Coordinates of C-alpha atoms in Angstrom, one line a residue:
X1 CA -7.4 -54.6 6.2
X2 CA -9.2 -55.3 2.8
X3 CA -7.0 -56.9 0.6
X4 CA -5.4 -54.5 -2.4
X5 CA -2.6 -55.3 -5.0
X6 CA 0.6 -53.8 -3.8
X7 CA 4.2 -53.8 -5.5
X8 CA 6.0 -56.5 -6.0
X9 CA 8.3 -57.5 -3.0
X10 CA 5.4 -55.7 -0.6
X11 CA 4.0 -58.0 2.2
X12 CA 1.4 -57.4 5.3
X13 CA 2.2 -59.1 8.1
X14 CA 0.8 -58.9 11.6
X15 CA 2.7 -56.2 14.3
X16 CA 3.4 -59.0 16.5
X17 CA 5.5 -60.5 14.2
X18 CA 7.6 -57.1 13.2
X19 CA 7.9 -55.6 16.6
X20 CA 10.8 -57.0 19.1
X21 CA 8.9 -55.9 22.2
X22 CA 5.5 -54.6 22.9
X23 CA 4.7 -53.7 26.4
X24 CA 3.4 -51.2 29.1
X25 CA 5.8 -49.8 30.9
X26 CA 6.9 -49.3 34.5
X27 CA 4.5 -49.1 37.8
X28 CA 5.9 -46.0 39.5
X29 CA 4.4 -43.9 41.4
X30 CA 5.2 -40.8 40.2
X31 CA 4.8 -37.5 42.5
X32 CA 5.6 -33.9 42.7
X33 CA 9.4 -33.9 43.4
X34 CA 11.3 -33.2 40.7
X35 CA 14.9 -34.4 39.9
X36 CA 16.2 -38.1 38.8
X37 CA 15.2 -39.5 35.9
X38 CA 12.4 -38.6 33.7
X39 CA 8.8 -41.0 33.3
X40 CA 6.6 -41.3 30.7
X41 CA 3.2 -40.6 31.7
X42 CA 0.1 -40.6 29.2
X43 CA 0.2 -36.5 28.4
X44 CA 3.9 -36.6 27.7
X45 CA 2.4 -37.9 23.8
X46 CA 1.6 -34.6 22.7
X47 CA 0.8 -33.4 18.8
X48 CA 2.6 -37.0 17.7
X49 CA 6.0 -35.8 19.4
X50 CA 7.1 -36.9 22.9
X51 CA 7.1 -33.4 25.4
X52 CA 9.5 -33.0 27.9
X53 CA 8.2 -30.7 29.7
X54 CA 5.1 -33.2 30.3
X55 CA 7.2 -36.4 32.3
X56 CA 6.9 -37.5 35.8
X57 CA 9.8 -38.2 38.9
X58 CA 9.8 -40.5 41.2
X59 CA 13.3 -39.4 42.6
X60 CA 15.0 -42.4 40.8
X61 CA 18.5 -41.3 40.1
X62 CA 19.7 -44.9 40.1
X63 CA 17.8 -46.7 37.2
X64 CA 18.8 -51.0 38.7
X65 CA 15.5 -52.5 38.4
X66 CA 14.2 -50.0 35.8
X67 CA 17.4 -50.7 33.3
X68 CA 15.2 -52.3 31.2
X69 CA 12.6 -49.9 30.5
X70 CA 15.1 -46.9 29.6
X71 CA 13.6 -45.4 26.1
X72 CA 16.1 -46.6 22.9
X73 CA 16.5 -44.7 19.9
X74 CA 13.5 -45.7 17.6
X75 CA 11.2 -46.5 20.6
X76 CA 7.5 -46.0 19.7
X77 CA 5.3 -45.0 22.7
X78 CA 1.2 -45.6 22.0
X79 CA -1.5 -44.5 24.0
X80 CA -3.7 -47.5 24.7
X81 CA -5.8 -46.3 27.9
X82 CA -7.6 -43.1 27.2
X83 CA -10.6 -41.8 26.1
X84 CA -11.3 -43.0 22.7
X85 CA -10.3 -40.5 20.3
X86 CA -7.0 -40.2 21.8
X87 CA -6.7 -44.2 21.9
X88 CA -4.0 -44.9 19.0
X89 CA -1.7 -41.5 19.2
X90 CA 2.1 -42.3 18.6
X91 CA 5.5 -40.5 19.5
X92 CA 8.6 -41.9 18.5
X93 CA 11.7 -41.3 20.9
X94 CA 14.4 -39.8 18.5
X95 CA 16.8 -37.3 18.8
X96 CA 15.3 -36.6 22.2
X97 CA 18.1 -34.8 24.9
X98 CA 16.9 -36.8 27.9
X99 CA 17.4 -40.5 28.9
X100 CA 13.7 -41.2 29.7
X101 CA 12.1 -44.5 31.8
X102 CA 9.4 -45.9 29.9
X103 CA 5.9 -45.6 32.7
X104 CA 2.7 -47.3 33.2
X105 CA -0.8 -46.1 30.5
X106 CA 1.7 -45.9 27.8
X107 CA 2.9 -48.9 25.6
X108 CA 6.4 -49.3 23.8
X109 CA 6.9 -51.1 20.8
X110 CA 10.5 -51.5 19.6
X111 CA 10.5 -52.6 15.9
X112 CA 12.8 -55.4 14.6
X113 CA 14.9 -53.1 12.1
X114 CA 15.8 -56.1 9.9
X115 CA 12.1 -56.2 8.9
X116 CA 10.7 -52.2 9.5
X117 CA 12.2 -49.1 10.5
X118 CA 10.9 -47.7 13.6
X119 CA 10.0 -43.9 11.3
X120 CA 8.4 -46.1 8.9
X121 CA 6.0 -47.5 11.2
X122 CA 5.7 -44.4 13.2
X123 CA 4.1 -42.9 10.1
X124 CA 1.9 -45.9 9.4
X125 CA 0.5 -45.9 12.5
X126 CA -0.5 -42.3 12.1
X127 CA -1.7 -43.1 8.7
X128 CA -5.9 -43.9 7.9
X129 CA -5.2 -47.2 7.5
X130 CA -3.7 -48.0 10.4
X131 CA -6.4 -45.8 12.5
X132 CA -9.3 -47.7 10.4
X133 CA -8.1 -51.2 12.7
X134 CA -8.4 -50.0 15.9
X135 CA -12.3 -50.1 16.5
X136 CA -12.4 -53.7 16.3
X137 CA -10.3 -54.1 19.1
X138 CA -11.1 -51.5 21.2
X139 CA -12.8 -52.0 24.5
X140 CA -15.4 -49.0 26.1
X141 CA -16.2 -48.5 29.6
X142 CA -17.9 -45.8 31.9
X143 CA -14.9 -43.3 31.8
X144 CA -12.7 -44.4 29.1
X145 CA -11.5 -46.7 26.4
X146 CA -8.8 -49.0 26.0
X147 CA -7.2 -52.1 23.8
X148 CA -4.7 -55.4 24.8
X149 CA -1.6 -55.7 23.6
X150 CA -2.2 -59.5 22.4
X151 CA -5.1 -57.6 20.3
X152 CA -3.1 -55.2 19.4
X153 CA -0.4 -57.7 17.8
X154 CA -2.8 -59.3 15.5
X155 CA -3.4 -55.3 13.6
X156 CA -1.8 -55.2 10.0
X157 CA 0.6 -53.7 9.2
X158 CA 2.2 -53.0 5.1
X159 CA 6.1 -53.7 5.2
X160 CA 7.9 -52.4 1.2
X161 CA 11.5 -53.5 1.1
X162 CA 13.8 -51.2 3.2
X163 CA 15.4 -49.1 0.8
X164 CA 11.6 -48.1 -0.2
X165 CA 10.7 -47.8 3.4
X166 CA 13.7 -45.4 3.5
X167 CA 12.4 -43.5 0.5
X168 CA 8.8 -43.0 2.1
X169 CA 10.2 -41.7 5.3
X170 CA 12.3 -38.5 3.6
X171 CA 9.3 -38.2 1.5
X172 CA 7.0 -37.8 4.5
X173 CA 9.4 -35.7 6.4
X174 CA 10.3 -33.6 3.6
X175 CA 6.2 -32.9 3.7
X176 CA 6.2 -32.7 7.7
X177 CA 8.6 -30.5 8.0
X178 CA 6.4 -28.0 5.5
X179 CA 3.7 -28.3 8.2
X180 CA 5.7 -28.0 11.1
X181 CA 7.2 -24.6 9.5
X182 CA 3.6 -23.3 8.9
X183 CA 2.9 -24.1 12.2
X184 CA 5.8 -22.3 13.9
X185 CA 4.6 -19.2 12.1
X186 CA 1.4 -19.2 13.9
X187 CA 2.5 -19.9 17.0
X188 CA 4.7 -17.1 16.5
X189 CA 2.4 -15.2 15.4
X190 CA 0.6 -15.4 18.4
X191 CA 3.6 -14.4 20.4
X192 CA 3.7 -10.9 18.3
X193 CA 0.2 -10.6 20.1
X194 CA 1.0 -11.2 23.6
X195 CA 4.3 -9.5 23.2
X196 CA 2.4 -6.3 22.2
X197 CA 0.1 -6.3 25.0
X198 CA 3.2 -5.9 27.1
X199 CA 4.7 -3.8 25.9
X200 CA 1.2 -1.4 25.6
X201 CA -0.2 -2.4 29.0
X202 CA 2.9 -3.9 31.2
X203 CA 2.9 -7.0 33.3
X204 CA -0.8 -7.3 34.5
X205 CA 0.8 -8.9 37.8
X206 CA 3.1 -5.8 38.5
X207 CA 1.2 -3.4 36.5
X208 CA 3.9 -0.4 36.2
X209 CA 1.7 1.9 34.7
X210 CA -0.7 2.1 37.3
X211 CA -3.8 1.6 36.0
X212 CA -7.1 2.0 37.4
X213 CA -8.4 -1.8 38.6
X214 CA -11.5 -3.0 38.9
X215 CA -13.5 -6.2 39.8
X216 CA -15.8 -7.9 36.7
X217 CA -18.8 -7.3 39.1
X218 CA -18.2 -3.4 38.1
X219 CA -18.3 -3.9 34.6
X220 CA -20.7 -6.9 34.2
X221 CA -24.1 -6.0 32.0
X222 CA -25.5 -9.9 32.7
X223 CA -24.2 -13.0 33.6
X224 CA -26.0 -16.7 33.4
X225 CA -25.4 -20.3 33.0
X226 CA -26.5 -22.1 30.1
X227 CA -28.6 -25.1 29.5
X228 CA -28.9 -28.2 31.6
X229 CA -30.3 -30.2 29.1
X230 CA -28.4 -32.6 26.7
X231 CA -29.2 -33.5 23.1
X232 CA -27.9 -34.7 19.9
X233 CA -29.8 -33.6 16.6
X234 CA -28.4 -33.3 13.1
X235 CA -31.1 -30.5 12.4
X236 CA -31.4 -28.6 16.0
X237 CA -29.4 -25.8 16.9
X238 CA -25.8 -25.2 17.8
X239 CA -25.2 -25.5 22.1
X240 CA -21.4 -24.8 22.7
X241 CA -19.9 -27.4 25.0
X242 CA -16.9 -27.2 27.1
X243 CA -14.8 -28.9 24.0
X244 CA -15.5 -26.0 21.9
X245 CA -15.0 -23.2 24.6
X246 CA -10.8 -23.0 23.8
X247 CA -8.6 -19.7 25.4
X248 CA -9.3 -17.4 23.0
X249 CA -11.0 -18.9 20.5
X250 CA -14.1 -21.1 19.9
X251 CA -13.8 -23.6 17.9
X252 CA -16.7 -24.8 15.6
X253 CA -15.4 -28.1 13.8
X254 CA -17.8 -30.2 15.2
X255 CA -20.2 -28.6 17.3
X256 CA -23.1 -30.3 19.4
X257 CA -26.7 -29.4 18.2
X258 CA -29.9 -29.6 20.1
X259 CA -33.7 -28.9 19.1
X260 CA -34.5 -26.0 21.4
X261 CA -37.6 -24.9 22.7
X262 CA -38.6 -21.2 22.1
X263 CA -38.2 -20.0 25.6
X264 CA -34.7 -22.2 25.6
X265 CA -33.6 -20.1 22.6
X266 CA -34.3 -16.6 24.2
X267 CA -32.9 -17.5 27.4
X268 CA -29.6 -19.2 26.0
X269 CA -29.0 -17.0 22.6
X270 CA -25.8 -15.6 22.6
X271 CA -24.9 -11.8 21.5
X272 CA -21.7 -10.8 19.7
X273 CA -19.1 -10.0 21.9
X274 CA -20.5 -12.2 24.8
X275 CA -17.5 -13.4 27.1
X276 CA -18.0 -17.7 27.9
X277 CA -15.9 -18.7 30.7
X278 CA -15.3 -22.8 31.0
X279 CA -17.0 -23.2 34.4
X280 CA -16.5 -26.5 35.6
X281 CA -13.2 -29.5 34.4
X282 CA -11.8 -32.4 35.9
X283 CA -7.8 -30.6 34.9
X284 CA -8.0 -27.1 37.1
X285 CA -5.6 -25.4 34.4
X286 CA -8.8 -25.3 31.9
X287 CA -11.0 -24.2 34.1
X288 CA -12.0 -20.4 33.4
X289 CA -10.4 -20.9 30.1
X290 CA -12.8 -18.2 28.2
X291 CA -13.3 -16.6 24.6
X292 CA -16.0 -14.4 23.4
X293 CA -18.1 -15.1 20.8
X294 CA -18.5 -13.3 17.5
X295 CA -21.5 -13.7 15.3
X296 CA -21.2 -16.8 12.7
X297 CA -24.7 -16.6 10.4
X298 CA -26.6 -18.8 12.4
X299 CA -27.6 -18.8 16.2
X300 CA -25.6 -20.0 18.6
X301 CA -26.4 -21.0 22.4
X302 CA -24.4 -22.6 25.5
X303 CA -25.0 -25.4 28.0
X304 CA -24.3 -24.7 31.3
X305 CA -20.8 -25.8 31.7
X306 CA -20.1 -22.6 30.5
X307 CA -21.2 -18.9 31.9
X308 CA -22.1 -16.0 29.5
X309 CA -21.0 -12.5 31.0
X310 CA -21.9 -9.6 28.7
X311 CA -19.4 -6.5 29.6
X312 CA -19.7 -3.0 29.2
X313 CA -17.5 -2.1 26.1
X314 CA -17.7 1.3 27.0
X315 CA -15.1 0.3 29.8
X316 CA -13.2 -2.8 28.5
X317 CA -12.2 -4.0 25.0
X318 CA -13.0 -7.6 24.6
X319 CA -9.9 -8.1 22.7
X320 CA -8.4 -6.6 25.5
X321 CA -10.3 -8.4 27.9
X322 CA -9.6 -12.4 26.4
X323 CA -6.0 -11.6 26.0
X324 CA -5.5 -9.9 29.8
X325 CA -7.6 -13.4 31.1
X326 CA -6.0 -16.4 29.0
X327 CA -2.5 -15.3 30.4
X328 CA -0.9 -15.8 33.3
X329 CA -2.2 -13.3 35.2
X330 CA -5.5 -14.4 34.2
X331 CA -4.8 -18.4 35.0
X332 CA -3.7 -16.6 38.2
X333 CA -7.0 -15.1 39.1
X334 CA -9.1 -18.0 38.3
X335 CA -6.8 -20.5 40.3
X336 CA -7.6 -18.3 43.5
X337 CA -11.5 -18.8 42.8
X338 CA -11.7 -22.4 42.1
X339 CA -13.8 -25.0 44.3
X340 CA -13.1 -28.6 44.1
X341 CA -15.8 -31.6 44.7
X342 CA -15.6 -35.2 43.6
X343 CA -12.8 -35.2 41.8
X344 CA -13.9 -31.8 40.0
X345 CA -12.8 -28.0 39.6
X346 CA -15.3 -25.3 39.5
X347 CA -15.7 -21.4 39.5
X348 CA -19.1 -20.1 39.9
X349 CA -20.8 -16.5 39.0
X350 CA -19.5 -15.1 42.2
X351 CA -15.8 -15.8 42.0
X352 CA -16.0 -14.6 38.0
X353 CA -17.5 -11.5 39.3
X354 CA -14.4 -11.0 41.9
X355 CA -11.9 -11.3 39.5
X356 CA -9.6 -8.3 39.4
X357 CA -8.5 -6.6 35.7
X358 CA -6.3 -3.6 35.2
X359 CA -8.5 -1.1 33.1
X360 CA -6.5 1.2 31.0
X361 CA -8.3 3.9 29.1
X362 CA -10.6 2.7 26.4
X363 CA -9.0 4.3 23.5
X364 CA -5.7 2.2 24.2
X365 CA -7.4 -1.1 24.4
X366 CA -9.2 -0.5 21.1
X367 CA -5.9 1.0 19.9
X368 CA -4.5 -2.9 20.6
X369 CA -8.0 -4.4 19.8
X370 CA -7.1 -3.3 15.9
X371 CA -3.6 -4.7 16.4
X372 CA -5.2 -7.8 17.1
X373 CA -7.6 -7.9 14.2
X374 CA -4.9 -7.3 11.9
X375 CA -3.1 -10.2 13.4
X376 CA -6.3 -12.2 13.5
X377 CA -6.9 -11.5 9.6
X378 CA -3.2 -13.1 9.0
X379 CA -3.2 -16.1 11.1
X380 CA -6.7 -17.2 9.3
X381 CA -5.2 -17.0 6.3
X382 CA -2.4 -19.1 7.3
X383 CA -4.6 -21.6 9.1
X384 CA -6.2 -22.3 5.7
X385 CA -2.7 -22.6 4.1
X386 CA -2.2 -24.9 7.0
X387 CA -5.4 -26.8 6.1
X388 CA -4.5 -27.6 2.9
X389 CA -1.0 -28.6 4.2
X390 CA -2.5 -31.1 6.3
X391 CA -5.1 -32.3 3.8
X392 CA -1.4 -33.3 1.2
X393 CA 0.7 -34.8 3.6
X394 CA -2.6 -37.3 4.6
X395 CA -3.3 -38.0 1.3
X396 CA 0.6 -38.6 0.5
X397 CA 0.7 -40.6 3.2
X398 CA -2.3 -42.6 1.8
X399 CA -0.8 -43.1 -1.6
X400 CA 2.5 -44.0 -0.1
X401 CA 1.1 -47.0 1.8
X402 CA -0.9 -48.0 -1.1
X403 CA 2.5 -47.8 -3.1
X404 CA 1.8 -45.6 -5.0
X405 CA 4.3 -43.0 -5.0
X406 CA 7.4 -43.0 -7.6
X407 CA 10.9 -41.9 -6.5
X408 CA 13.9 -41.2 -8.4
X409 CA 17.5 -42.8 -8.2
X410 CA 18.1 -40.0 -5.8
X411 CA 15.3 -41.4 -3.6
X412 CA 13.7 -38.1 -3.5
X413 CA 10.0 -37.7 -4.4
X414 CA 9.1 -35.9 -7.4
X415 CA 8.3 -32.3 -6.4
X416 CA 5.3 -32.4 -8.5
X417 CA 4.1 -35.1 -6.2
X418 CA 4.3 -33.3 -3.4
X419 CA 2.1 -30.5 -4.0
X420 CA 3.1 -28.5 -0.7
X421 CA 2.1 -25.3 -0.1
X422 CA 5.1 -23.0 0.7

């Protein structure tokens, strides 16, 4: 950490000094049973909040040897075994309404609160300069990454007096809580959507209205795989990957790029309104995960994790269609289709083109397609409201472990400081 001025009665010290305990957890083999008590396991750290409905059993209902490694209140879990951009992410175990064993892949540091409150630090290690540390102790392999707990010890961390660590934290949650409104209204938003199709179309599974059903293979214009090759250039063209390929969207962020040949280009160019199912993933739940793509400025191609399957939209509504095959029914369909080999899930041309949809008449489905632009046009401008949201609380977070934020005698930050957008 390069050395700056900070306020007076501010000190860096290392985490092994401000942390009581710092430790994986628990070998148990977890398996499919449910009941007993919960177990950590690597996915339950989820969007920087601990997920319940992402634990492990073992069928332990008495904890006696595992005593010790029940959660406390102010428990930070980190993940220190993962693939490298996930190596870092905390959860803190607060107001959370299960007693919870702490398991193996995840570590737990329990802060000495004389020194550090365990929000404080939960926020710091979230923050850039906490993140900026890790590289230089972590260690790659073939499959994934990962760092030691004695290396982890000797990372900085930026300790203010208590009653100013206090002050930062309601700060900083005063700004989370902004974001985590924002994002409540898009998830919602996205509920509106799926609730409409129901109440349009019906349950897909049951389908009460009786409508006419067909297999893909009836409606599919052309179908391929995408390019084998792999490539990284700053100036070649854009070749969607499986990380982009999300349900229902695609996301663009940070796209791979290739140089393509000619013939390449013509053979892997997509069209507006092409459907790209995920073809092939180590999780089987993301497999056949598909969006279709709509026109962006600039070219766009696929590798050949993914299929392209052009549909006739004089039959089906693409809207429709991605809706109708991201849900459960969908998930459904794609689950009876998979083939598994080495440790990975795949669905080929064939089983897309057995997949059964219920077709409704046209006119409806564009009828809902509209809906769904409508509902598109809002949650993009909300995402960029989020954006900016996001973009303030980082950079208050910054300036609050640089100590640079000023609090009144209330120890509530100045609104003007905040700069949230409501």
């Amino acid at each position: 950490m390069k050395n700056r001025k900070l306020p007076e009665g501010w000190k860096v010290d290392r985490l092994g000094k401000v942390f009581l305990l710092i430790r994986n957890g628990a070998n148990i083999k977890q398996g499919k049973q449910q009941g007993g008590y919960p177990i950590t396991r690597i996915e339950t750290i989820a969007n920087s909040r601990i997920d319940i409905n992402k634990v492990g059993y073992a069928g332990i209902y008495e904890l006696g040897k595992y005593s010790d490694y029940l959660l406390e209140e102010g428990d930070i879990l980190m993940s220190h075994i993962n693939s490298e951009k996930h190596l870092g992410k905390t959860a803190i175990y607060e107001n959370c309404e299960l007693n919870m064993i702490h398991g193996m892949n995840l570590l737990c540091l329990r802060s000495n609160k004389k020194f550090i409150l365990p929000k404080y630090v939960y926020y710091y290690f979230n923050s850039v300069k906490f993140k900026m540390q890790l590289p230089k102790i972590i260690k790659k392999s073939v499959n994934q990454a990962s760092f030691s707990i004695n290396d982890l010890k000797y990372l900085k961390v930026i300790i203010p007096p208590l009653e100013t660590q206090n002050e930062i934290v309601q700060a900083l949650e005063k700004a989370e809580d902004a974001l985590k409104k924002k994002r409540e209204a898009i998830r919602l938003l996205d509920e509106l959507v799926k609730s409409r199709f129901i109440e349009m179309f019906g349950d897909p599974i049951k389908n009460p209205k009786g409508w006419k059903i067909k297999q893909l293979k009836e409606i599919i214009l052309l179908m391929n795989n995408g390019l084998a090759r792999r490539g990284n250039d700053n100036n070649g063209n854009i070749v969607l990957r499986l990380i982009e390929l999300q349900n229902g969207y695609i996301d663009y962020n940070s796209p791979n790029r290739i140089k393509l040949s000619e013939d390449e280009q013509k053979r892997y160019l997509l069209k507006d309104g092409d459907f790209l199912f995920a073809r092939v993933n180590g999780n089987p739940n993301n497999v056949g995960r598909c969006a279709y793509y709509k026109e962006i400025g600039e070219p766009v191609y696929h590798n050949d994790h993914i299929i392209r399957v052009r549909l006739d939209t004089n039959i089906v509504n693409n809207d429709y269609v991605s809706i109708l095959l991201n849900n459960s029914y969908g998930k459904l369909q794609m689950k009876n289709k998979l083939k598994t080999s080495a440790g990975q899930y795949t669905i080929n041309q064939t089983g897309i083109s057995e997949i059964k949809i219920t077709v409704p008449p046209i006119q409806l489905q564009n009828q809902f397609a509209d809906f769904v632009k409508q509902a598109d046009k809002l949650k993009f401008e909300m995402e960029k409201s989020l954006k900016k949201l996001e973009d303030n609380f980082n950079s208050l977070m910054q300036r609050a472990f640089n100590g640079e934020l000023e609090f009144n005698s209330q120890f509530a930050m100045d609104n003007s400081q905040l700069k949230m957008d409501k």
